[in-house]
Tab-separated table of C-alpha atoms in Angstrom:
chain	number	residue	atom	x	y	z
A	1	MET	CA	4.326	-9.714	-27.872
A	2	LYS	CA	6.770	-11.179	-25.217
A	3	LYS	CA	6.416	-14.950	-24.811
A	4	LEU	CA	7.441	-16.568	-21.505
A	5	LYS	CA	9.089	-19.921	-21.237
A	6	LYS	CA	6.137	-22.076	-19.815
A	7	THR	CA	2.469	-22.469	-20.627
A	8	LYS	CA	1.870	-20.734	-17.277
A	9	ASN	CA	4.131	-18.658	-15.187
A	10	TYR	CA	3.600	-17.790	-11.586
A	11	LEU	CA	5.300	-14.785	-10.101
A	12	ILE	CA	4.935	-14.015	-6.356
A	13	VAL	CA	5.034	-10.414	-5.286
A	14	ALA	CA	6.139	-10.467	-1.750
A	15	SER	CA	7.465	-8.358	0.958
A	16	THR	CA	9.744	-8.619	3.965
A	17	GLU	CA	7.111	-6.759	6.072
A	18	ALA	CA	3.507	-5.658	5.915
A	19	TYR	CA	2.597	-2.298	4.065
A	20	SER	CA	5.819	-2.242	1.919
A	21	GLY	CA	3.845	-1.865	-1.343
A	22	LYS	CA	2.796	-5.150	-2.790
A	23	SER	CA	-0.629	-4.191	-4.004
A	24	ALA	CA	0.783	-0.963	-5.663
A	25	THR	CA	3.607	-2.971	-7.245
A	26	ILE	CA	1.145	-5.189	-8.668
A	27	LEU	CA	-1.094	-2.392	-10.043
A	28	GLY	CA	1.959	-0.703	-11.586
A	29	LEU	CA	3.579	-4.005	-12.934
A	30	GLY	CA	0.219	-5.341	-14.193
A	31	GLU	CA	-0.053	-2.526	-16.353
A	32	GLN	CA	3.412	-2.808	-17.702
A	33	LEU	CA	2.898	-6.578	-18.594
A	34	LYS	CA	-0.376	-5.743	-20.232
A	35	GLN	CA	1.441	-3.292	-22.617
A	36	GLN	CA	3.809	-5.964	-23.363
A	37	GLY	CA	0.862	-8.299	-24.761
A	38	LEU	CA	0.764	-10.639	-22.052
A	39	ALA	CA	-2.255	-12.089	-20.394
A	40	ILE	CA	-2.092	-11.589	-16.758
A	41	GLY	CA	-3.908	-13.001	-13.773
A	42	TYR	CA	-4.080	-12.362	-10.222
A	43	ALA	CA	-4.320	-14.547	-6.904
A	44	LYS	CA	-4.013	-13.895	-3.290
A	45	PRO	CA	-3.952	-17.562	-1.640
A	46	ILE	CA	-3.715	-16.206	1.777
A	47	GLY	CA	-6.340	-13.618	2.905
A	48	ILE	CA	-6.022	-11.705	6.312
A	49	GLU	CA	-9.685	-12.217	7.292
A	50	LYS	CA	-12.905	-12.951	5.597
A	51	THR	CA	-14.105	-9.350	5.500
A	52	ALA	CA	-15.780	-6.975	2.856
A	53	ASP	CA	-12.224	-5.260	2.701
A	54	GLN	CA	-10.917	-8.742	1.410
A	55	GLU	CA	-13.286	-8.568	-1.471
A	56	ALA	CA	-12.603	-5.008	-1.884
A	57	ASP	CA	-8.968	-5.843	-2.687
A	58	LEU	CA	-9.665	-8.467	-5.308
A	59	ASN	CA	-12.307	-6.130	-6.996
A	60	LEU	CA	-9.754	-3.255	-7.016
A	61	ILE	CA	-7.087	-5.336	-8.801
A	62	ALA	CA	-9.527	-6.727	-11.274
A	63	GLU	CA	-11.106	-3.141	-12.109
A	64	GLN	CA	-7.807	-1.231	-12.313
A	65	LEU	CA	-6.208	-3.743	-14.407
A	66	THR	CA	-9.525	-4.697	-16.257
A	67	LEU	CA	-9.109	-8.567	-15.764
A	68	PRO	CA	-11.765	-10.971	-16.556
A	69	THR	CA	-13.420	-13.066	-13.798
A	70	GLU	CA	-11.526	-16.091	-14.881
A	71	ALA	CA	-8.153	-14.461	-14.230
A	72	ILE	CA	-8.897	-13.713	-10.583
A	73	SER	CA	-7.951	-16.420	-7.894
A	74	PRO	CA	-9.644	-15.774	-4.431
A	75	PRO	CA	-7.815	-16.660	-1.273
A	76	VAL	CA	-7.447	-20.503	-0.374
A	77	ILE	CA	-7.312	-19.792	3.339
A	78	PHE	CA	-7.783	-16.740	5.497
A	79	LEU	CA	-5.209	-16.119	8.213
A	80	SER	CA	-7.465	-15.970	11.377
A	81	ARG	CA	-7.247	-17.066	14.999
A	82	GLU	CA	-9.710	-19.783	14.250
A	83	ASN	CA	-8.112	-21.328	11.363
A	84	VAL	CA	-4.648	-21.395	12.677
A	85	ALA	CA	-6.049	-23.130	15.872
A	86	ASP	CA	-7.546	-25.744	13.651
A	87	VAL	CA	-4.613	-26.507	11.796
A	88	VAL	CA	-2.578	-26.675	15.220
A	89	ALA	CA	-4.879	-28.834	17.010
A	90	LYS	CA	-5.089	-31.179	13.688
A	91	LYS	CA	-8.741	-30.574	13.143
A	92	ASP	CA	-7.907	-29.294	9.905
A	93	THR	CA	-5.821	-31.550	7.616
A	94	THR	CA	-6.315	-29.704	4.465
A	95	ASN	CA	-3.366	-29.867	1.943
A	96	TYR	CA	-3.569	-26.177	1.261
A	97	PRO	CA	-0.665	-26.132	-1.239
A	98	GLU	CA	-2.339	-28.663	-3.636
A	99	GLN	CA	-5.705	-26.620	-3.170
A	100	MET	CA	-3.760	-23.698	-4.007
A	101	GLN	CA	-2.101	-25.264	-7.175
A	102	SER	CA	-5.481	-26.573	-8.449
A	103	ILE	CA	-6.973	-23.060	-8.036
A	104	LEU	CA	-4.224	-21.418	-9.747
A	105	GLU	CA	-4.088	-23.629	-12.657
A	106	GLN	CA	-7.924	-22.502	-13.366
A	107	ASN	CA	-6.575	-19.158	-13.758
A	108	SER	CA	-6.639	-18.053	-17.337
A	109	GLY	CA	-3.635	-15.832	-17.094
A	110	GLU	CA	-0.401	-16.676	-18.819
A	111	LEU	CA	1.438	-14.895	-16.065
A	112	VAL	CA	-0.250	-15.004	-12.862
A	113	MET	CA	0.919	-12.510	-10.349
A	114	ILE	CA	0.646	-13.883	-6.710
A	115	GLU	CA	0.319	-11.428	-3.862
A	116	GLY	CA	2.245	-12.823	-0.821
A	117	PRO	CA	1.123	-12.487	2.727
A	118	GLY	CA	2.354	-9.594	5.161
A	119	ASN	CA	5.865	-11.112	5.169
A	120	LEU	CA	7.927	-13.939	3.847
A	121	TRP	CA	7.122	-16.524	6.726
A	122	GLU	CA	3.477	-15.756	7.404
A	123	GLY	CA	1.148	-18.393	6.522
A	124	GLY	CA	3.836	-21.227	7.187
A	125	VAL	CA	1.167	-23.077	9.292
A	126	PHE	CA	-0.745	-23.765	6.297
A	127	HIS	CA	2.405	-24.607	4.248
A	128	LEU	CA	1.742	-21.439	2.359
A	129	SER	CA	4.783	-19.213	3.332
A	130	VAL	CA	6.378	-17.385	0.259
A	131	PRO	CA	9.276	-19.888	0.239
A	132	GLN	CA	6.979	-22.795	0.498
A	133	MET	CA	4.575	-21.535	-2.264
A	134	ALA	CA	7.577	-20.752	-4.388
A	135	ASN	CA	8.920	-24.149	-4.171
A	136	PHE	CA	5.601	-25.847	-4.546
A	137	ILE	CA	4.589	-24.343	-7.670
A	138	GLU	CA	7.843	-23.494	-8.982
A	139	ALA	CA	7.434	-19.778	-8.935
A	140	SER	CA	9.680	-16.901	-9.161
A	141	VAL	CA	9.626	-14.248	-6.247
A	142	LEU	CA	9.769	-10.545	-6.696
A	143	LEU	CA	10.337	-8.931	-3.500
A	144	VAL	CA	9.249	-5.453	-2.487
A	145	ALA	CA	11.234	-4.131	0.331
A	146	ALA	CA	10.324	-0.534	1.992
A	147	TYR	CA	13.505	1.392	2.413
A	148	ARG	CA	15.001	1.476	5.900
A	149	ARG	CA	18.353	3.041	6.346
A	150	LEU	CA	19.410	0.581	9.057
A	151	GLY	CA	18.903	-3.051	8.530
A	152	LEU	CA	17.730	-2.989	4.853
A	153	VAL	CA	20.784	-4.864	3.797
A	154	ASP	CA	20.492	-7.534	6.524
A	155	ILE	CA	16.955	-8.094	5.734
A	156	LEU	CA	17.622	-8.571	2.075
A	157	LEU	CA	20.542	-10.920	2.789
A	158	LYS	CA	18.273	-12.980	5.077
A	159	ALA	CA	15.581	-13.062	2.193
A	160	LYS	CA	18.057	-14.268	-0.296
A	161	GLN	CA	19.118	-16.964	2.028
A	162	ASP	CA	15.563	-18.149	2.458
A	163	LEU	CA	14.257	-17.881	-1.098
A	164	GLY	CA	17.390	-19.130	-2.946
A	165	GLU	CA	17.266	-19.402	-6.621
A	166	SER	CA	13.365	-18.487	-6.315
A	167	LEU	CA	14.377	-14.929	-5.783
A	168	LEU	CA	14.076	-13.159	-9.289
A	169	GLY	CA	14.892	-9.560	-7.922
A	170	VAL	CA	14.010	-6.865	-5.637
A	171	ILE	CA	12.240	-3.484	-5.750
A	172	ILE	CA	13.462	-1.151	-2.930
A	173	ASN	CA	10.372	1.190	-2.257
A	174	ASP	CA	9.575	4.660	-0.781
A	175	ILE	CA	13.261	5.850	-0.695
A	176	PRO	CA	13.629	9.479	0.311
A	177	ILE	CA	15.207	11.522	-2.459
A	178	ALA	CA	17.929	12.546	-0.520
A	179	GLU	CA	18.895	8.864	0.027
A	180	MET	CA	18.453	7.848	-3.835
A	181	GLU	CA	22.138	8.345	-4.709
A	182	ARG	CA	23.689	6.620	-1.818
A	183	VAL	CA	21.147	3.511	-2.409
A	184	SER	CA	22.192	3.296	-6.208
A	185	GLU	CA	25.796	3.865	-5.722
A	186	VAL	CA	26.561	1.827	-2.621
A	187	ILE	CA	23.680	-0.480	-1.743
A	188	GLU	CA	22.695	-1.736	-5.153
A	189	PRO	CA	26.365	-2.623	-6.158
A	190	PHE	CA	26.776	-4.521	-2.829
A	191	LEU	CA	23.795	-6.363	-3.190
A	192	ALA	CA	24.509	-7.341	-6.648
A	193	GLU	CA	27.735	-8.769	-5.465
A	194	GLN	CA	25.650	-11.135	-3.055
A	195	GLY	CA	23.491	-12.264	-6.078
A	196	ILE	CA	20.499	-9.971	-5.259
A	197	GLU	CA	19.618	-8.030	-8.398
A	198	ILE	CA	17.685	-4.635	-7.929
A	199	LEU	CA	14.971	-4.329	-10.414
A	200	GLY	CA	13.715	-1.018	-9.211
A	201	LEU	CA	14.526	1.822	-6.938
A	202	ILE	CA	11.202	3.783	-6.380
A	203	PRO	CA	11.366	7.165	-4.855
A	204	ARG	CA	9.069	8.353	-2.040
A	205	SER	CA	5.849	9.848	-3.043
A	206	GLU	CA	3.894	11.930	-0.750
A	207	LEU	CA	0.757	11.250	-2.876
A	208	LEU	CA	1.046	7.556	-2.423
A	209	ARG	CA	1.418	8.023	1.391
A	210	SER	CA	-1.487	10.261	1.676
A	211	ILE	CA	-5.023	9.463	2.636
A	212	SER	CA	-8.439	10.777	1.472
A	213	VAL	CA	-10.726	12.687	3.361
A	214	ARG	CA	-13.096	10.106	3.047
A	215	GLU	CA	-10.978	7.615	4.545
A	216	ILE	CA	-10.272	9.955	7.544
A	217	LYS	CA	-14.060	10.333	7.897
A	218	LYS	CA	-14.181	6.525	7.990
A	219	GLN	CA	-11.581	5.907	10.525
A	220	LEU	CA	-12.711	8.314	12.923
A	221	ALA	CA	-16.525	7.806	12.394
A	222	ALA	CA	-16.547	11.554	12.019
A	223	GLU	CA	-19.874	13.731	11.026
A	224	VAL	CA	-19.408	15.729	7.818
A	225	LEU	CA	-20.350	19.622	8.595
A	226	CYS	CA	-19.946	20.835	5.094
A	227	ARG	CA	-18.749	20.048	1.623
A	228	SER	CA	-19.512	16.255	1.485
A	229	ASP	CA	-18.885	16.501	-2.124
A	230	ARG	CA	-15.138	17.157	-1.483
A	231	LEU	CA	-14.262	13.913	0.429
A	232	ASP	CA	-11.957	12.769	-2.437
A	233	LEU	CA	-9.306	15.378	-1.599
A	234	MET	CA	-5.995	13.853	-0.439
A	235	VAL	CA	-4.278	14.631	2.813
A	236	GLU	CA	-0.642	14.660	2.751
A	237	SER	CA	0.369	15.846	6.269
A	238	LEU	CA	-1.248	16.502	9.572
A	239	ALA	CA	-1.180	19.613	11.805
A	240	ILE	CA	-2.661	20.350	15.139
A	241	GLY	CA	-4.277	23.865	15.835
A	242	ALA	CA	-3.534	24.014	19.570
A	243	MET	CA	-1.711	27.461	19.725
A	244	ASN	CA	-2.320	31.083	19.331
A	245	VAL	CA	-3.555	32.235	15.982
A	246	ASN	CA	-0.400	33.967	15.045
A	247	SER	CA	1.716	31.074	15.698
A	248	ALA	CA	-0.982	28.784	14.170
A	249	MET	CA	-0.473	30.769	10.908
A	250	GLU	CA	3.141	30.644	10.808
A	251	TYR	CA	2.919	26.867	11.614
A	252	PHE	CA	0.470	26.020	8.876
A	253	ARG	CA	2.690	27.908	6.305
A	254	LYS	CA	5.211	25.040	6.419
A	255	TRP	CA	2.834	22.161	5.256
A	256	LYS	CA	0.645	21.620	2.280
A	257	ASN	CA	-2.420	19.604	1.648
A	258	MET	CA	-3.192	19.228	5.503
A	259	ALA	CA	-5.742	17.845	7.830
A	260	ILE	CA	-5.749	20.269	10.677
A	261	VAL	CA	-7.175	19.038	14.093
A	262	THR	CA	-8.207	21.718	16.330
A	263	GLY	CA	-10.903	22.411	19.209
A	264	ALA	CA	-14.666	23.331	18.066
A	265	ASP	CA	-14.273	26.347	20.074
A	266	ARG	CA	-11.289	27.719	18.062
A	267	ALA	CA	-12.725	29.932	15.567
A	268	ASP	CA	-9.762	32.067	15.216
A	269	VAL	CA	-7.596	29.000	14.363
A	270	GLN	CA	-10.252	27.430	12.387
A	271	LEU	CA	-10.273	30.363	10.007
A	272	ALA	CA	-6.579	30.388	9.823
A	273	ALA	CA	-6.322	26.915	8.898
A	274	LEU	CA	-8.960	27.646	6.127
A	275	GLU	CA	-6.744	30.370	4.783
A	276	SER	CA	-3.888	27.938	4.376
A	277	SER	CA	-3.068	24.737	2.195
A	278	THR	CA	-5.732	22.830	4.062
A	279	HIS	CA	-7.746	19.877	2.391
A	280	CYS	CA	-9.899	18.969	5.749
A	281	LEU	CA	-10.606	20.691	8.992
A	282	ILE	CA	-11.249	18.310	11.992
A	283	LEU	CA	-13.053	19.747	15.114
A	284	THR	CA	-12.763	17.817	18.377
A	285	GLY	CA	-14.549	18.565	21.563
A	286	GLN	CA	-18.235	19.652	22.360
A	287	GLY	CA	-19.989	22.417	20.411
A	288	ALA	CA	-20.526	23.422	16.694
A	289	PRO	CA	-18.330	25.905	14.534
A	290	GLN	CA	-19.498	29.104	14.087
A	291	PRO	CA	-21.743	29.989	11.015
A	292	PHE	CA	-19.184	32.373	9.580
A	293	VAL	CA	-16.424	29.312	9.451
A	294	LEU	CA	-18.860	26.982	7.952
A	295	SER	CA	-19.554	29.713	5.290
A	296	ARG	CA	-16.095	30.340	4.460
A	297	ALA	CA	-15.319	26.656	4.346
A	298	GLU	CA	-18.149	26.361	1.768
A	299	ASP	CA	-16.676	29.023	-0.379
A	300	LEU	CA	-13.196	27.672	-0.267
A	301	GLU	CA	-14.715	24.018	-0.877
A	302	ILE	CA	-12.857	22.579	2.242
A	303	PRO	CA	-14.647	19.728	4.038
A	304	ILE	CA	-15.236	20.158	7.911
A	305	LEU	CA	-15.466	17.082	10.027
A	306	SER	CA	-16.559	16.874	13.700
A	307	VAL	CA	-15.534	13.813	15.911
A	308	ASN	CA	-16.390	12.882	19.288
A	309	LEU	CA	-12.828	12.138	20.284
A	310	ASP	CA	-10.038	14.339	22.064
A	311	THR	CA	-7.358	15.964	20.136
A	312	LEU	CA	-4.646	13.439	20.986
A	313	THR	CA	-6.795	10.304	20.242
A	314	THR	CA	-7.711	11.987	16.810
A	315	VAL	CA	-4.246	12.578	15.772
A	316	GLU	CA	-2.867	9.284	16.811
A	317	ILE	CA	-5.630	7.527	14.723
A	318	ILE	CA	-4.929	9.763	11.688
A	319	ASP	CA	-1.142	9.288	12.048
A	320	SER	CA	-1.478	5.443	12.201
A	321	ILE	CA	-3.026	5.080	8.874
A	322	PHE	CA	-0.776	7.226	6.842
A	323	GLY	CA	0.986	5.127	4.130
A	324	ARG	CA	-1.348	1.966	5.300
A	325	VAL	CA	-4.503	2.520	3.282
A	326	ARG	CA	-5.451	0.384	0.291
A	327	VAL	CA	-4.517	2.053	-2.884
A	328	SER	CA	-8.052	2.608	-4.491
A	329	GLU	CA	-8.007	6.318	-5.701
A	330	PRO	CA	-7.611	6.648	-9.475
A	331	ILE	CA	-4.919	9.451	-8.974
A	332	LYS	CA	-2.754	7.181	-6.732
A	333	VAL	CA	-3.130	4.399	-9.525
A	334	GLN	CA	-1.855	6.826	-12.086
A	335	CYS	CA	0.966	7.876	-9.742
A	336	ILE	CA	2.025	4.191	-9.143
A	337	GLN	CA	2.012	3.266	-12.992
A	338	GLU	CA	4.229	6.370	-13.667
A	339	LEU	CA	6.630	5.623	-11.062
A	340	MET	CA	6.957	2.033	-12.218
A	341	ASN	CA	7.398	3.037	-15.661
A	342	GLN	CA	10.140	5.347	-14.885
A	343	HIS	CA	12.063	3.329	-12.111
A	344	PHE	CA	11.253	-0.274	-12.907
A	345	ALA	CA	13.271	-2.441	-15.277
A	346	ILE	CA	10.523	-4.541	-16.911
A	347	ASP	CA	12.660	-5.933	-19.880
A	348	ARG	CA	15.090	-7.394	-17.346
A	349	LEU	CA	12.140	-8.849	-15.264
A	350	LEU	CA	10.828	-10.511	-18.545
A	351	ASP	CA	14.260	-11.821	-19.465
A	352	LYS	CA	14.862	-13.457	-16.182
A	353	LEU	CA	11.160	-14.986	-16.302
């Protein structure tokens, strides 16, 4: 069993921007730490808003890592317009760092993983930005940065400047396979010279960027016309069936695990879509699909959704949620844990702690 230096250690998992993979990192890292025999805890001092989704985040981490209730610390404050206004107007004079520290001390974890807010500086009005939290509770920071070909180095240099000695290391996430060699042979050595240690280079996974048919249904407020038992299928790409059927068939062959958006009156395109690598067919406009289309979809176990939206709006909504949905499906959690096992230096992390 690994032993850490202090009775209780805090590791803030932070990011330079939202949707960089903090929750996914915590799920993967948490499993590795448990395998090392460590009693881990989880905390999220700043919530985005007090909603059911916020509770779902806490429940997801607790369930996937099988954490006891006493190892979960809920938000100290929610980042809402009202709460910010109260602090700015001095109606709220709560000492949030002290409140956070008090809650964290009650966490049963030997190593408490603290999920940071959307970026390093969010929450500063409550004195709970990542640098402020790290300084107040003497926490180490593991920074998760989504790969951006331009600007990544500048972003990490700025983060190092703001975090100072608190910065334990960096995970660069969502790296296209074609860029992996460049990142490992050029960017990583340069950052090491600047005192920034890379602890993980995580390649892009289409599965992790994918969204379930169930989530698409929720976001579109869609009606399920058939195969409601197949809403857990994962969609990795999005296609529009607006051309003639021959062109559509050629187009659909280029993609896999698709959601295809087409008009409710385009039975020819709908059938072509069902014969391709389709996980969901989404019909826009007025009218119902032909019975033979529904029958074929039933046989192939492909769900069909109907929406009261135009095609452009439907596509924009779906496109906006790719890579931005909570990791909740078991297949995604398993994928995360496998990627972390292969591409993250857990021993170096523990040595630095």
